[in-house]
Structure formats: structure tokens, C-alpha cells
mmCIF file of N, CA and C in Angstrom:
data_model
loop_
_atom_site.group_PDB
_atom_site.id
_atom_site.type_symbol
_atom_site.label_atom_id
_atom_site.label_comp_id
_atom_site.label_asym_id
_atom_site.label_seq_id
_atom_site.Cartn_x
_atom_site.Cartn_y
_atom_site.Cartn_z
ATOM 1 N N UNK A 1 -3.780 17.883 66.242
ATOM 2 C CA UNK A 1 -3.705 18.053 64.800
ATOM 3 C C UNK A 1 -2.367 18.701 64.427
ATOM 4 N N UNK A 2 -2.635 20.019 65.058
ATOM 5 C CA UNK A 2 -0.645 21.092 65.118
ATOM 6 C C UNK A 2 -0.446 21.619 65.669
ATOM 7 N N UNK A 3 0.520 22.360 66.251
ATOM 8 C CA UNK A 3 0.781 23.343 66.807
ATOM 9 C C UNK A 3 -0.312 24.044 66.218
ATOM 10 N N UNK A 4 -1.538 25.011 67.331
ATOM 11 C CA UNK A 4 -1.928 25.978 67.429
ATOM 12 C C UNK A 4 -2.907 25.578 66.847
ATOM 13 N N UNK A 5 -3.579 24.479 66.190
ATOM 14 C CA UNK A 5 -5.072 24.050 65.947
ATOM 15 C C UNK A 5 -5.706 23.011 66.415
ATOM 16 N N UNK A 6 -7.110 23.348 66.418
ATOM 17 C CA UNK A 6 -8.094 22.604 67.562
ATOM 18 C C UNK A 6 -8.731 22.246 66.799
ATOM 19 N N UNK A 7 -9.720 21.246 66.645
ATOM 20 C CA UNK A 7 -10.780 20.165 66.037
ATOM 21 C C UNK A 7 -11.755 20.369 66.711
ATOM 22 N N UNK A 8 -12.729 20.903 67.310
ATOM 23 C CA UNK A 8 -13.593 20.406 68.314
ATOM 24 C C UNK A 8 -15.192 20.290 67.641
ATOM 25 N N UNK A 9 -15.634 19.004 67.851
ATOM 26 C CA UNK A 9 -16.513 18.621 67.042
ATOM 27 C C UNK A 9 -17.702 19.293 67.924
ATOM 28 N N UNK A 10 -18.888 19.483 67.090
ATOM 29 C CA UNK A 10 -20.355 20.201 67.784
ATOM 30 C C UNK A 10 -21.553 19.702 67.413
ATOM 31 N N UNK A 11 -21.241 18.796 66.273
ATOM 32 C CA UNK A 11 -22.379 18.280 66.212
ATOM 33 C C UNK A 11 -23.904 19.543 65.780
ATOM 34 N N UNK A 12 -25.333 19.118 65.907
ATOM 35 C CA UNK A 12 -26.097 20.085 65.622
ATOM 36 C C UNK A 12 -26.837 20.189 64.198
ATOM 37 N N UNK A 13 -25.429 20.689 63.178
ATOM 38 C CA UNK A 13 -25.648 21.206 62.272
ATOM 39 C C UNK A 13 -25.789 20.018 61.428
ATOM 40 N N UNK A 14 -24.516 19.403 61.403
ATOM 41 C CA UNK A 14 -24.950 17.687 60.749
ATOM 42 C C UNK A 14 -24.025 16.947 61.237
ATOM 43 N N UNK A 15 -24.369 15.647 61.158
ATOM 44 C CA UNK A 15 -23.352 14.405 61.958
ATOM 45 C C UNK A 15 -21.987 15.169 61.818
ATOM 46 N N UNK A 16 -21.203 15.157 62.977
ATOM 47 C CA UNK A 16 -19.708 15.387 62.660
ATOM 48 C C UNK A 16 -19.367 17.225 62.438
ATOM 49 N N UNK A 17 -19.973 18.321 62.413
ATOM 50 C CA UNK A 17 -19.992 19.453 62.120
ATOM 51 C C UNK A 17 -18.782 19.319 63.001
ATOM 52 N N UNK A 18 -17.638 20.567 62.997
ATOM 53 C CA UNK A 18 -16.754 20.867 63.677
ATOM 54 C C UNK A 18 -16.584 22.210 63.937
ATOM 55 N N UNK A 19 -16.230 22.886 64.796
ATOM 56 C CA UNK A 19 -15.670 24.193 64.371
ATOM 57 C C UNK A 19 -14.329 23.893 65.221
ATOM 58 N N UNK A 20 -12.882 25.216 64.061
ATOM 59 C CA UNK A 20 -11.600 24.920 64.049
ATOM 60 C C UNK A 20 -11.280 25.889 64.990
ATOM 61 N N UNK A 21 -10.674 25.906 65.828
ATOM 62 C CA UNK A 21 -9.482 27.084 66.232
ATOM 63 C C UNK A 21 -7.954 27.204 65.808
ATOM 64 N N UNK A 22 -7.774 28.533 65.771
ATOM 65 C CA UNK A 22 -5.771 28.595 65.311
ATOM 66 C C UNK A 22 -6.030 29.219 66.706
ATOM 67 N N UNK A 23 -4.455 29.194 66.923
ATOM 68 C CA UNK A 23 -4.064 30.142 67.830
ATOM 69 C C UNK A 23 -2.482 30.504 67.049
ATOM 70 N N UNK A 24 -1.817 31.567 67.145
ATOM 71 C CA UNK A 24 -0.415 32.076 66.594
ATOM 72 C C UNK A 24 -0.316 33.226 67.380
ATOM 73 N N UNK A 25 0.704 33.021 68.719
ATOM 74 C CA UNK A 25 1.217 34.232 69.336
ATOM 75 C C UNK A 25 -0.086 34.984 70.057
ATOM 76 N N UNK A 26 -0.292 35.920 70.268
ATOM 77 C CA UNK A 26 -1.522 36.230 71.000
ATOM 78 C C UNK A 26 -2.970 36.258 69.815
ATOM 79 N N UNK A 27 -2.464 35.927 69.002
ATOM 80 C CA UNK A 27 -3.762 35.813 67.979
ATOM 81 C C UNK A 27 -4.738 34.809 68.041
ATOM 82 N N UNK A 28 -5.806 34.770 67.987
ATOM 83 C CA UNK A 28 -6.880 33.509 68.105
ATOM 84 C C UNK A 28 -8.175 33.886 66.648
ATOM 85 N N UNK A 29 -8.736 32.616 66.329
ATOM 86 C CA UNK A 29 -9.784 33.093 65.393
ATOM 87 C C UNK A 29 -10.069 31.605 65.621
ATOM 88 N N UNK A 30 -11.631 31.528 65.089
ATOM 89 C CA UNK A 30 -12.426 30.577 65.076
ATOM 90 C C UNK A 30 -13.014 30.232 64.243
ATOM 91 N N UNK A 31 -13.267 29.297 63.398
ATOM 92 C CA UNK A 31 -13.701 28.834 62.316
ATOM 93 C C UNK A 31 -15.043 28.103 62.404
ATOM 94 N N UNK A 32 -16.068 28.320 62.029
ATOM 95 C CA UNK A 32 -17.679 28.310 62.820
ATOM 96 C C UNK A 32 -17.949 27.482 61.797
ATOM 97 N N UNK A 33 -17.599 27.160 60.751
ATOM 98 C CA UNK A 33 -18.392 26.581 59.523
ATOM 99 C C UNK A 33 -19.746 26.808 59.236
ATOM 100 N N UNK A 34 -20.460 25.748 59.567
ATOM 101 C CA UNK A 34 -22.156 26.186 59.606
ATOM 102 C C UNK A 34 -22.300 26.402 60.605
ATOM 103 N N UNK A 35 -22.046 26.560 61.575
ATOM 104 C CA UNK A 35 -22.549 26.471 63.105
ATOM 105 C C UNK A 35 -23.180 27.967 63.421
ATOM 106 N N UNK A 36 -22.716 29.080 62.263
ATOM 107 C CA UNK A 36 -23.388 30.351 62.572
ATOM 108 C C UNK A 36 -23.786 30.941 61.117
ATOM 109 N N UNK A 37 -24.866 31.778 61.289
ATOM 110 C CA UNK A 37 -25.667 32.167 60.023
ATOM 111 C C UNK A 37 -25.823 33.622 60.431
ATOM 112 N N UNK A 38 -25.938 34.519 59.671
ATOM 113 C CA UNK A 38 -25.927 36.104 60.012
ATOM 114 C C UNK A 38 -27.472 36.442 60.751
ATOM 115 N N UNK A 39 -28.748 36.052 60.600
ATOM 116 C CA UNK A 39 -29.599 36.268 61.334
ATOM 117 C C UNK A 39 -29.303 35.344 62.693
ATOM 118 N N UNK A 40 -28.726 34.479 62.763
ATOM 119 C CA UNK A 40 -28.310 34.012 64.156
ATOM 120 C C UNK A 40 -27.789 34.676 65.201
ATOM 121 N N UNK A 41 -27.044 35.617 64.733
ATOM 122 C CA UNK A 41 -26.314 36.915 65.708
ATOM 123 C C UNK A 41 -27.923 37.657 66.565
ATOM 124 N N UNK A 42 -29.045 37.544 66.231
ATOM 125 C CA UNK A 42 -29.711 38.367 66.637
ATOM 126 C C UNK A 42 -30.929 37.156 67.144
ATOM 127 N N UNK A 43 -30.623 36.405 66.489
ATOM 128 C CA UNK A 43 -31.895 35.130 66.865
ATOM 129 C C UNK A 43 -31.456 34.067 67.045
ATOM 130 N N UNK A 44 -30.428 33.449 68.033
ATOM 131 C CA UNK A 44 -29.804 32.198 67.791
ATOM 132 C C UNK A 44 -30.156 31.219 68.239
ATOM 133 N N UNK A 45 -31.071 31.266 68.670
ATOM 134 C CA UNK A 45 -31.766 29.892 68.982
ATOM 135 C C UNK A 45 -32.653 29.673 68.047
ATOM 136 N N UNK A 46 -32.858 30.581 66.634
ATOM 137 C CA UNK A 46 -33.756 29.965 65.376
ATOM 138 C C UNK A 46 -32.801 28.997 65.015
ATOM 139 N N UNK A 47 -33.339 28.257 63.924
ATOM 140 C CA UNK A 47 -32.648 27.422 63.505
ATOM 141 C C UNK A 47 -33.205 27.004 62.074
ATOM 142 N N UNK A 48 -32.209 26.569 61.451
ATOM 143 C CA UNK A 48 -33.111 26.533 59.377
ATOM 144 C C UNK A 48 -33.257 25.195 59.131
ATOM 145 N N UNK A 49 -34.064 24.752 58.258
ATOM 146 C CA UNK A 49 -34.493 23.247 57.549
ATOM 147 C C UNK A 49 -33.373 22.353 57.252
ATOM 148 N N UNK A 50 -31.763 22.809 57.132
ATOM 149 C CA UNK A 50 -30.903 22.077 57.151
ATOM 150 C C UNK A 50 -30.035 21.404 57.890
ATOM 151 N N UNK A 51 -30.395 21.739 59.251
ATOM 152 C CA UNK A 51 -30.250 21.175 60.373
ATOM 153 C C UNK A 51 -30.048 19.942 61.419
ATOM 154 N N UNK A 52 -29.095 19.227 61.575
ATOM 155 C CA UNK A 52 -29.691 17.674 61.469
ATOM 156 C C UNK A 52 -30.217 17.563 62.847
ATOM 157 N N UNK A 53 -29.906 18.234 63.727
ATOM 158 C CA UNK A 53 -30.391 18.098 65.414
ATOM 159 C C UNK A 53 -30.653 19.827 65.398
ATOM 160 N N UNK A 54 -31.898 20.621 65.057
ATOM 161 C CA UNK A 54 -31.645 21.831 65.208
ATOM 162 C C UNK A 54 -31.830 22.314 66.904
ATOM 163 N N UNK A 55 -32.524 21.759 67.607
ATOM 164 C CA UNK A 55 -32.226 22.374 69.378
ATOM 165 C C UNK A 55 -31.170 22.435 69.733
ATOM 166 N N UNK A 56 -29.796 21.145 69.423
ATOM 167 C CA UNK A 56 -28.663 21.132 69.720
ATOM 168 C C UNK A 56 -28.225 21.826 68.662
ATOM 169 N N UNK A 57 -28.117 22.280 67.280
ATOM 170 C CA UNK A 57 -27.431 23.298 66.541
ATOM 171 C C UNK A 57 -27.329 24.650 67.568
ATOM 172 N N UNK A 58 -28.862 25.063 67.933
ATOM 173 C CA UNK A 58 -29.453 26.211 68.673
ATOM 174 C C UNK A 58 -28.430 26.284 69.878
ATOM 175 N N UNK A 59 -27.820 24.940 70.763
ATOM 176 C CA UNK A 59 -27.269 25.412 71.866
ATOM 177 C C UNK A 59 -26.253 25.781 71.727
ATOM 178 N N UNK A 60 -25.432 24.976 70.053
ATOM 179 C CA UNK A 60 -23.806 25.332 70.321
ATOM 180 C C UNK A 60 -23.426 26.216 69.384
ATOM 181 N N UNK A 61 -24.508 27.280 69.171
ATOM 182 C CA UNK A 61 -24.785 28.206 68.753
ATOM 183 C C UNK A 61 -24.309 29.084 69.878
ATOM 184 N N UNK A 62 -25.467 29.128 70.462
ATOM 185 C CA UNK A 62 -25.408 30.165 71.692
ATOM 186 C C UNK A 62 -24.451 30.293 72.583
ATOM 187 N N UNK A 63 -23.877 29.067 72.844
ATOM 188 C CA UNK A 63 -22.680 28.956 73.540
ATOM 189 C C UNK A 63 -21.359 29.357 73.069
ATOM 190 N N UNK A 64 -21.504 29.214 71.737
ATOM 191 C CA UNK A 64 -20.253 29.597 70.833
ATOM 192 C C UNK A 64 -19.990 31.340 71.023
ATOM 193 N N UNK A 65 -21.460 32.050 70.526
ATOM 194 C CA UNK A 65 -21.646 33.370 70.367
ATOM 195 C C UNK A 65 -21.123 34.040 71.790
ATOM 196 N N UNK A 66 -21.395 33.211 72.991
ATOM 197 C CA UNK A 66 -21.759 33.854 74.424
ATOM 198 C C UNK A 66 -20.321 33.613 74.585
ATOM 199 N N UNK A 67 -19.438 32.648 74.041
ATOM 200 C CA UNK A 67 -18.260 32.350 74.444
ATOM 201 C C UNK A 67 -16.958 33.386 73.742
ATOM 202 N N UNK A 68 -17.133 33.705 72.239
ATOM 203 C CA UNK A 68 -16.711 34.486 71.362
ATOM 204 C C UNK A 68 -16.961 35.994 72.036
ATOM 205 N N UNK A 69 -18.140 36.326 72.721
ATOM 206 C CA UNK A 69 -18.092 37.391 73.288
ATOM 207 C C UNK A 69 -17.505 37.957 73.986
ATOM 208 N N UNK A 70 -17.333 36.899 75.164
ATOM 209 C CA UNK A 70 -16.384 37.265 76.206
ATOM 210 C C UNK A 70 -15.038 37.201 76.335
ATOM 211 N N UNK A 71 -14.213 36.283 75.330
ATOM 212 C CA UNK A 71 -13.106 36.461 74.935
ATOM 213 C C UNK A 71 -12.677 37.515 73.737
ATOM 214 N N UNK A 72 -13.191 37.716 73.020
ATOM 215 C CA UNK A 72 -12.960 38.643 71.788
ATOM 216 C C UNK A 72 -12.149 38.258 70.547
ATOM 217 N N UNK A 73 -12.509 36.992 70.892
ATOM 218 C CA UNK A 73 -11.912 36.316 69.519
ATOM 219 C C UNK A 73 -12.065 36.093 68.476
ATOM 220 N N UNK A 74 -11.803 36.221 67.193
ATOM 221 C CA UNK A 74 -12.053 36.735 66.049
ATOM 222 C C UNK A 74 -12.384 35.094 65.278
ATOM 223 N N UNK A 75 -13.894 36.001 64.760
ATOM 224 C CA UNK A 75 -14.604 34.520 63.615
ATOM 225 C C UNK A 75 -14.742 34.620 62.893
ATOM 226 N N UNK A 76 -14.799 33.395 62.056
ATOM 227 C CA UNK A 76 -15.233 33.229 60.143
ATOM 228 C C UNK A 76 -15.865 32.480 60.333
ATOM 229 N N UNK A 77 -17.204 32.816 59.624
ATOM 230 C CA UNK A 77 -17.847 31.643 59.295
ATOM 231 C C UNK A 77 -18.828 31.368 57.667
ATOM 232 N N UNK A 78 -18.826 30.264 57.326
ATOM 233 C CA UNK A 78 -19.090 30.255 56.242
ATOM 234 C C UNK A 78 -20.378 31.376 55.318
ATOM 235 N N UNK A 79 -21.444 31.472 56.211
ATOM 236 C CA UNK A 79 -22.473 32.225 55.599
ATOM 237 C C UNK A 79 -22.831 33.093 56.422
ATOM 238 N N UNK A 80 -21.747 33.909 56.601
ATOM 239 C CA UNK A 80 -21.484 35.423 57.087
ATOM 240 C C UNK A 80 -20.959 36.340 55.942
ATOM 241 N N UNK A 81 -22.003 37.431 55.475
ATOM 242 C CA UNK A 81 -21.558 38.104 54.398
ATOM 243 C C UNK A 81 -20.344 39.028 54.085
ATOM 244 N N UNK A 82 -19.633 39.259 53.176
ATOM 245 C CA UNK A 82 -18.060 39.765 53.101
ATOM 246 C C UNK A 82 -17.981 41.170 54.382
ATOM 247 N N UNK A 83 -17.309 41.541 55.042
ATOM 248 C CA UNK A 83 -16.085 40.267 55.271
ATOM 249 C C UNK A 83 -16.674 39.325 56.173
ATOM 250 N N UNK A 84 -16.025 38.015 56.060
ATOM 251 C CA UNK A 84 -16.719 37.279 56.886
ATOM 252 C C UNK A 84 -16.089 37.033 58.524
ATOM 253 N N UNK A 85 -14.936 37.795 58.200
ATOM 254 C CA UNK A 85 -13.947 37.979 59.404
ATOM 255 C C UNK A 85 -14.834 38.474 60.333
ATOM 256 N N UNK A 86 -15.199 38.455 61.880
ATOM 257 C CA UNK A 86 -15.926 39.833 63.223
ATOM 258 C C UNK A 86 -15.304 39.176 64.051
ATOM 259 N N UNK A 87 -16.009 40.358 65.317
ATOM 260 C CA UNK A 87 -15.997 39.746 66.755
ATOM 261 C C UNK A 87 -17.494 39.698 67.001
ATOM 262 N N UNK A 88 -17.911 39.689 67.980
ATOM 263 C CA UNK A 88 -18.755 39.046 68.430
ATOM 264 C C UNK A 88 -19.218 39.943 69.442
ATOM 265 N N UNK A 89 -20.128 40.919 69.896
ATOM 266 C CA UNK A 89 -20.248 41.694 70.489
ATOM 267 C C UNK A 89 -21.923 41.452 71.105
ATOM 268 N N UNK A 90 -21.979 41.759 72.765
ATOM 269 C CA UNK A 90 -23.327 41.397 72.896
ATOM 270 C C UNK A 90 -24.010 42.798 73.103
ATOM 271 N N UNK A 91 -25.696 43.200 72.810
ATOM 272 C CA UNK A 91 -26.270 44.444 72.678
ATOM 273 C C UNK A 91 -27.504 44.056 73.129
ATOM 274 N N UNK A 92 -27.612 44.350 74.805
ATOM 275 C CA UNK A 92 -28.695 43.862 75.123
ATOM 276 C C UNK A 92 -29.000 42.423 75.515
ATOM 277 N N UNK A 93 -30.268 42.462 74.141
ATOM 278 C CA UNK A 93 -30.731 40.631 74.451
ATOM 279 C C UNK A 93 -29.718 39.529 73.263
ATOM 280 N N UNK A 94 -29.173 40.693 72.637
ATOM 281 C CA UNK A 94 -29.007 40.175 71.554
ATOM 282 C C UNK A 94 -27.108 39.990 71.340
ATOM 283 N N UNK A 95 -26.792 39.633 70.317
ATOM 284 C CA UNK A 95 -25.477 39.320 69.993
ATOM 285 C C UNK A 95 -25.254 40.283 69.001
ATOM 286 N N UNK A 96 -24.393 40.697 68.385
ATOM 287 C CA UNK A 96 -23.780 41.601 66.990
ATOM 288 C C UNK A 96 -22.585 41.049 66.415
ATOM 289 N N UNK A 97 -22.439 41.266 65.133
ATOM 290 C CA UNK A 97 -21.423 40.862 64.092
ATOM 291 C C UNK A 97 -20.537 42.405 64.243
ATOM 292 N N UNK A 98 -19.594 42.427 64.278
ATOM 293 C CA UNK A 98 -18.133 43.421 64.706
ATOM 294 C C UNK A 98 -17.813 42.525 63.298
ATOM 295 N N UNK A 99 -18.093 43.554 62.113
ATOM 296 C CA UNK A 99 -16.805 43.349 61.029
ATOM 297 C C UNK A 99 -15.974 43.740 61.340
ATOM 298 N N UNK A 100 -14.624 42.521 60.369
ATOM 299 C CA UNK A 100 -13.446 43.355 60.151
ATOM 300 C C UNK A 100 -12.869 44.040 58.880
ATOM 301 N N UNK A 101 -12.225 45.110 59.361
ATOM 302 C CA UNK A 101 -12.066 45.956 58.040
ATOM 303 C C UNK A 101 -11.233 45.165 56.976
ATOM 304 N N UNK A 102 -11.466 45.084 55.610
ATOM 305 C CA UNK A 102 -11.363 43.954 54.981
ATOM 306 C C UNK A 102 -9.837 44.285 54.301
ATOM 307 N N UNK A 103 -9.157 45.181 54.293
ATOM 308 C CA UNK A 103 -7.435 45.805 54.340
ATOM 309 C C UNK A 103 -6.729 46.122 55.512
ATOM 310 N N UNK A 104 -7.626 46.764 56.700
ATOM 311 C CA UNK A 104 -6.790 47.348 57.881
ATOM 312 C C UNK A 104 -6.665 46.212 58.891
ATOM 313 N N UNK A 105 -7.772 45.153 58.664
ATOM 314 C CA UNK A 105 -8.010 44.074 59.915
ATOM 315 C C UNK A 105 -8.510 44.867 61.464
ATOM 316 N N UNK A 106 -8.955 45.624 61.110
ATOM 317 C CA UNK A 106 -9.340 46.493 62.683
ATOM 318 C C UNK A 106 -10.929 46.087 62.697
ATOM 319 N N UNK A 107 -11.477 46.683 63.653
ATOM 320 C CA UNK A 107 -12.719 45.846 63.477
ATOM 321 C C UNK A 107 -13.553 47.253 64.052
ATOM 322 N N UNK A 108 -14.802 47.501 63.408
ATOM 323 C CA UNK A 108 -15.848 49.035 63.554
ATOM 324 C C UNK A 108 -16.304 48.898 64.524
ATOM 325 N N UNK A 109 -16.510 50.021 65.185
ATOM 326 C CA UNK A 109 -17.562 49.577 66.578
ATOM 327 C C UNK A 109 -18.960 48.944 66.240
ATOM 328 N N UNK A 110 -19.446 48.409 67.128
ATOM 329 C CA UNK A 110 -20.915 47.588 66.717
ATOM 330 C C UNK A 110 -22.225 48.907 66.899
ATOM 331 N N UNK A 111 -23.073 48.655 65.784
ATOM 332 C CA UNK A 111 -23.820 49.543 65.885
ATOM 333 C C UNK A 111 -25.100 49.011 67.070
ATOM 334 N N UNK A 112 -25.355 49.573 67.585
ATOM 335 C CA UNK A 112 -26.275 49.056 69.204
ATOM 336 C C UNK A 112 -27.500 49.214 68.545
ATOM 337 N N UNK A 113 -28.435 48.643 68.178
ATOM 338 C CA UNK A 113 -30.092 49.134 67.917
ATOM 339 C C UNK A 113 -30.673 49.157 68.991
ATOM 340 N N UNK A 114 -31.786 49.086 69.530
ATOM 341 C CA UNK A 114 -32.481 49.224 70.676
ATOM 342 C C UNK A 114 -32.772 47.455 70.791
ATOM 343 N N UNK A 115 -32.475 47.746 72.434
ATOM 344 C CA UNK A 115 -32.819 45.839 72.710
ATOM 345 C C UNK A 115 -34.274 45.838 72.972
ATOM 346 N N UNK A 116 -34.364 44.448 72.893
ATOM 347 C CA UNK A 116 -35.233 43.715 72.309
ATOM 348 C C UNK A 116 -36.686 44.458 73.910
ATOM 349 N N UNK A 117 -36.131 44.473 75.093
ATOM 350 C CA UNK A 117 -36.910 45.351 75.663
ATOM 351 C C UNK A 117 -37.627 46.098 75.369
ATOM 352 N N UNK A 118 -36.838 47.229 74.875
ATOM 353 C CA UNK A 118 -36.883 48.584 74.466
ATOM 354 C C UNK A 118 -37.797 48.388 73.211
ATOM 355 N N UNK A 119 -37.807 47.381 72.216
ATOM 356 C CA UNK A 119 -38.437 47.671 71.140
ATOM 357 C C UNK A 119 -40.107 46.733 71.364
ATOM 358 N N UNK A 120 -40.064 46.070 72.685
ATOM 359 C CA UNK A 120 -41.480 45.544 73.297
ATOM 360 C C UNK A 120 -41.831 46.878 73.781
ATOM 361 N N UNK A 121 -41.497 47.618 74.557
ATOM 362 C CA UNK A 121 -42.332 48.914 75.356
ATOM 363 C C UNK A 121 -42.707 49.961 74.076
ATOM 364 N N UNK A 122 -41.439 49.828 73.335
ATOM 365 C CA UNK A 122 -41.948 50.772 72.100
ATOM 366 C C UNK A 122 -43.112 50.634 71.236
ATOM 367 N N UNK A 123 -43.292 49.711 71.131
ATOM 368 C CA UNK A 123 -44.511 48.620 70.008
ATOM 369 C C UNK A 123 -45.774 48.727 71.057
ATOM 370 N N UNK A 124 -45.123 48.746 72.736
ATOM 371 C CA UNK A 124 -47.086 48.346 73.764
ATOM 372 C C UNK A 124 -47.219 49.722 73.752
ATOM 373 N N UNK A 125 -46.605 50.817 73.716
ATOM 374 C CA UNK A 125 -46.925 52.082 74.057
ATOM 375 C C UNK A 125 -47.642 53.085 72.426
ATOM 376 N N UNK A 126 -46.706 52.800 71.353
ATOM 377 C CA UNK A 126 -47.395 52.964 70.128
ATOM 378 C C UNK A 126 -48.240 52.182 69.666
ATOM 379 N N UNK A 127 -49.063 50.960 70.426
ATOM 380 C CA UNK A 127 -50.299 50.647 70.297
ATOM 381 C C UNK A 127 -51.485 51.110 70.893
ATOM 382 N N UNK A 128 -51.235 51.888 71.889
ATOM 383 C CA UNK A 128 -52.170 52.609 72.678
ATOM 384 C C UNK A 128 -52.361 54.256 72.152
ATOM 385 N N UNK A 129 -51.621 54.359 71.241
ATOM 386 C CA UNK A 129 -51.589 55.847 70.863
ATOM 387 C C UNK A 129 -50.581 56.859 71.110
ATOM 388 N N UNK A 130 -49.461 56.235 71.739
ATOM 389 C CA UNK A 130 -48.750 57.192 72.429
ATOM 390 C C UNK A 130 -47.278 56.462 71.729
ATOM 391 N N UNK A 131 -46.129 57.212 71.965
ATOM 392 C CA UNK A 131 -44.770 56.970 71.302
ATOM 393 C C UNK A 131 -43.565 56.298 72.770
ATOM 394 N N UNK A 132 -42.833 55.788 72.663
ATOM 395 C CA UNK A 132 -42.135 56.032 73.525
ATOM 396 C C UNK A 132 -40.941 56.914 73.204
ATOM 397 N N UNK A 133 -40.632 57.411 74.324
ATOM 398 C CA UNK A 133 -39.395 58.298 74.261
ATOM 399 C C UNK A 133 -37.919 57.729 74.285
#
């Protein structure tokens, strides 16, 4: 396409979905379009009614998130609430949205909730009467 942008089609979301990459100097960001939704960071293999293949939305979902993680490359995506700029941070079972600061461009640490473990033992143990610690 140009110097420093990628096309790569994913399909999933609807015939033809794409998500973009730039690259400029050591900078990278990724352009997700629909391919990510803000409860997806925590549930990404759900998937919503607009979907045209949602199992395959679900994989290149997960693959995207698992891939964004480990590089630390910075995403936008369409229905990610302001800013829509993050990274991609994993917590546990789960994935996290790393905003970026919407003047400094730095990005907050991710707040960790308890994984998805931790909040099964918590729920079997405060059903029996007792708390976990």
C-alpha cells in the first residue's frame, strides 16, 4: 500500500474486515476496526449479533489481543471508549485496555482485578459461609 502500512484482512467481523498497521521509526500502532469491542478485553471469545462468522471473529480476536500483548504495540479501535488509543496488557485469564494519556501519549499502568481464578474460589468459599482471604 506504503511505506510503513499493512492491509491485513481478518475476516470474522464481516466479509472483508481488515485491520491496518503503520509502522514510522520505532513506532507501531494497529488499527482493529471492529475486530475489538471494550468487553472483549476481558471476554474475547464473546462475540455480538453483528458478526458475520462470530467463532472466527472470536479467534482473530484473541490472536490479535495475545499478539498486541506481547509486542506492546499501540491500538485504536473503533468502539473503544475515549481515548481509544492502549496497549494491551494480559492480567491473569484475562486481557486489559492500557489507556493512553490523551495529551502526554504515555500510557497508565493497568489496573489488575483479581483473575478469573481468584474470583471462582472467592464466590465457592463465600457460598459456604466463609470469605476468602
Amino acid at each position: 500500500m506504503a511505506p510503513g502500512v499493512v492491509v491485513q484482512r481478518t475476516g470474522g467481523h464481516t466479509p472483508g474486515h481488515s485491520v491496518v498497521r503503520l509502522a514510522s521509526g520505532g513506532d507501531r500502532l494497529t488499527f482493529a476496526g471492529d475486530a475489538v469491542f471494550q468487553v472483549g478485553f476481558e471476554h474475547p471469545d464473546w462475540y455480538n449479533g453483528f458478526e458475520h462468522d462470530p467463532e472466527e471473529a472470536a479467534r482473530v480476536r484473541v490472536r490479535l489481543l495475545r499478539e498486541l500483548a506481547a509486542n506492546r504495540e499501540s491500538l485504536v479501535a473503533t468502539h473503544l471508549s475515549f481515548p481509544s488509543a492502549c496497549h494491551v496488557a494480559v492480567a491473569g485469564d484475562v486481557f486489559r485496555w492500557v489507556p493512553m494519556h490523551p495529551t502526554t501519549g504515555s500510557f497508565s499502568a493497568p489496573q489488575v482485578p483479581p483473575t478469573l481464578p481468584q474470583l471462582r474460589r472467592t464466590a465457592c468459599l463465600s457460598s459456604r459461609g466463609r470469605t476468602a482471604s
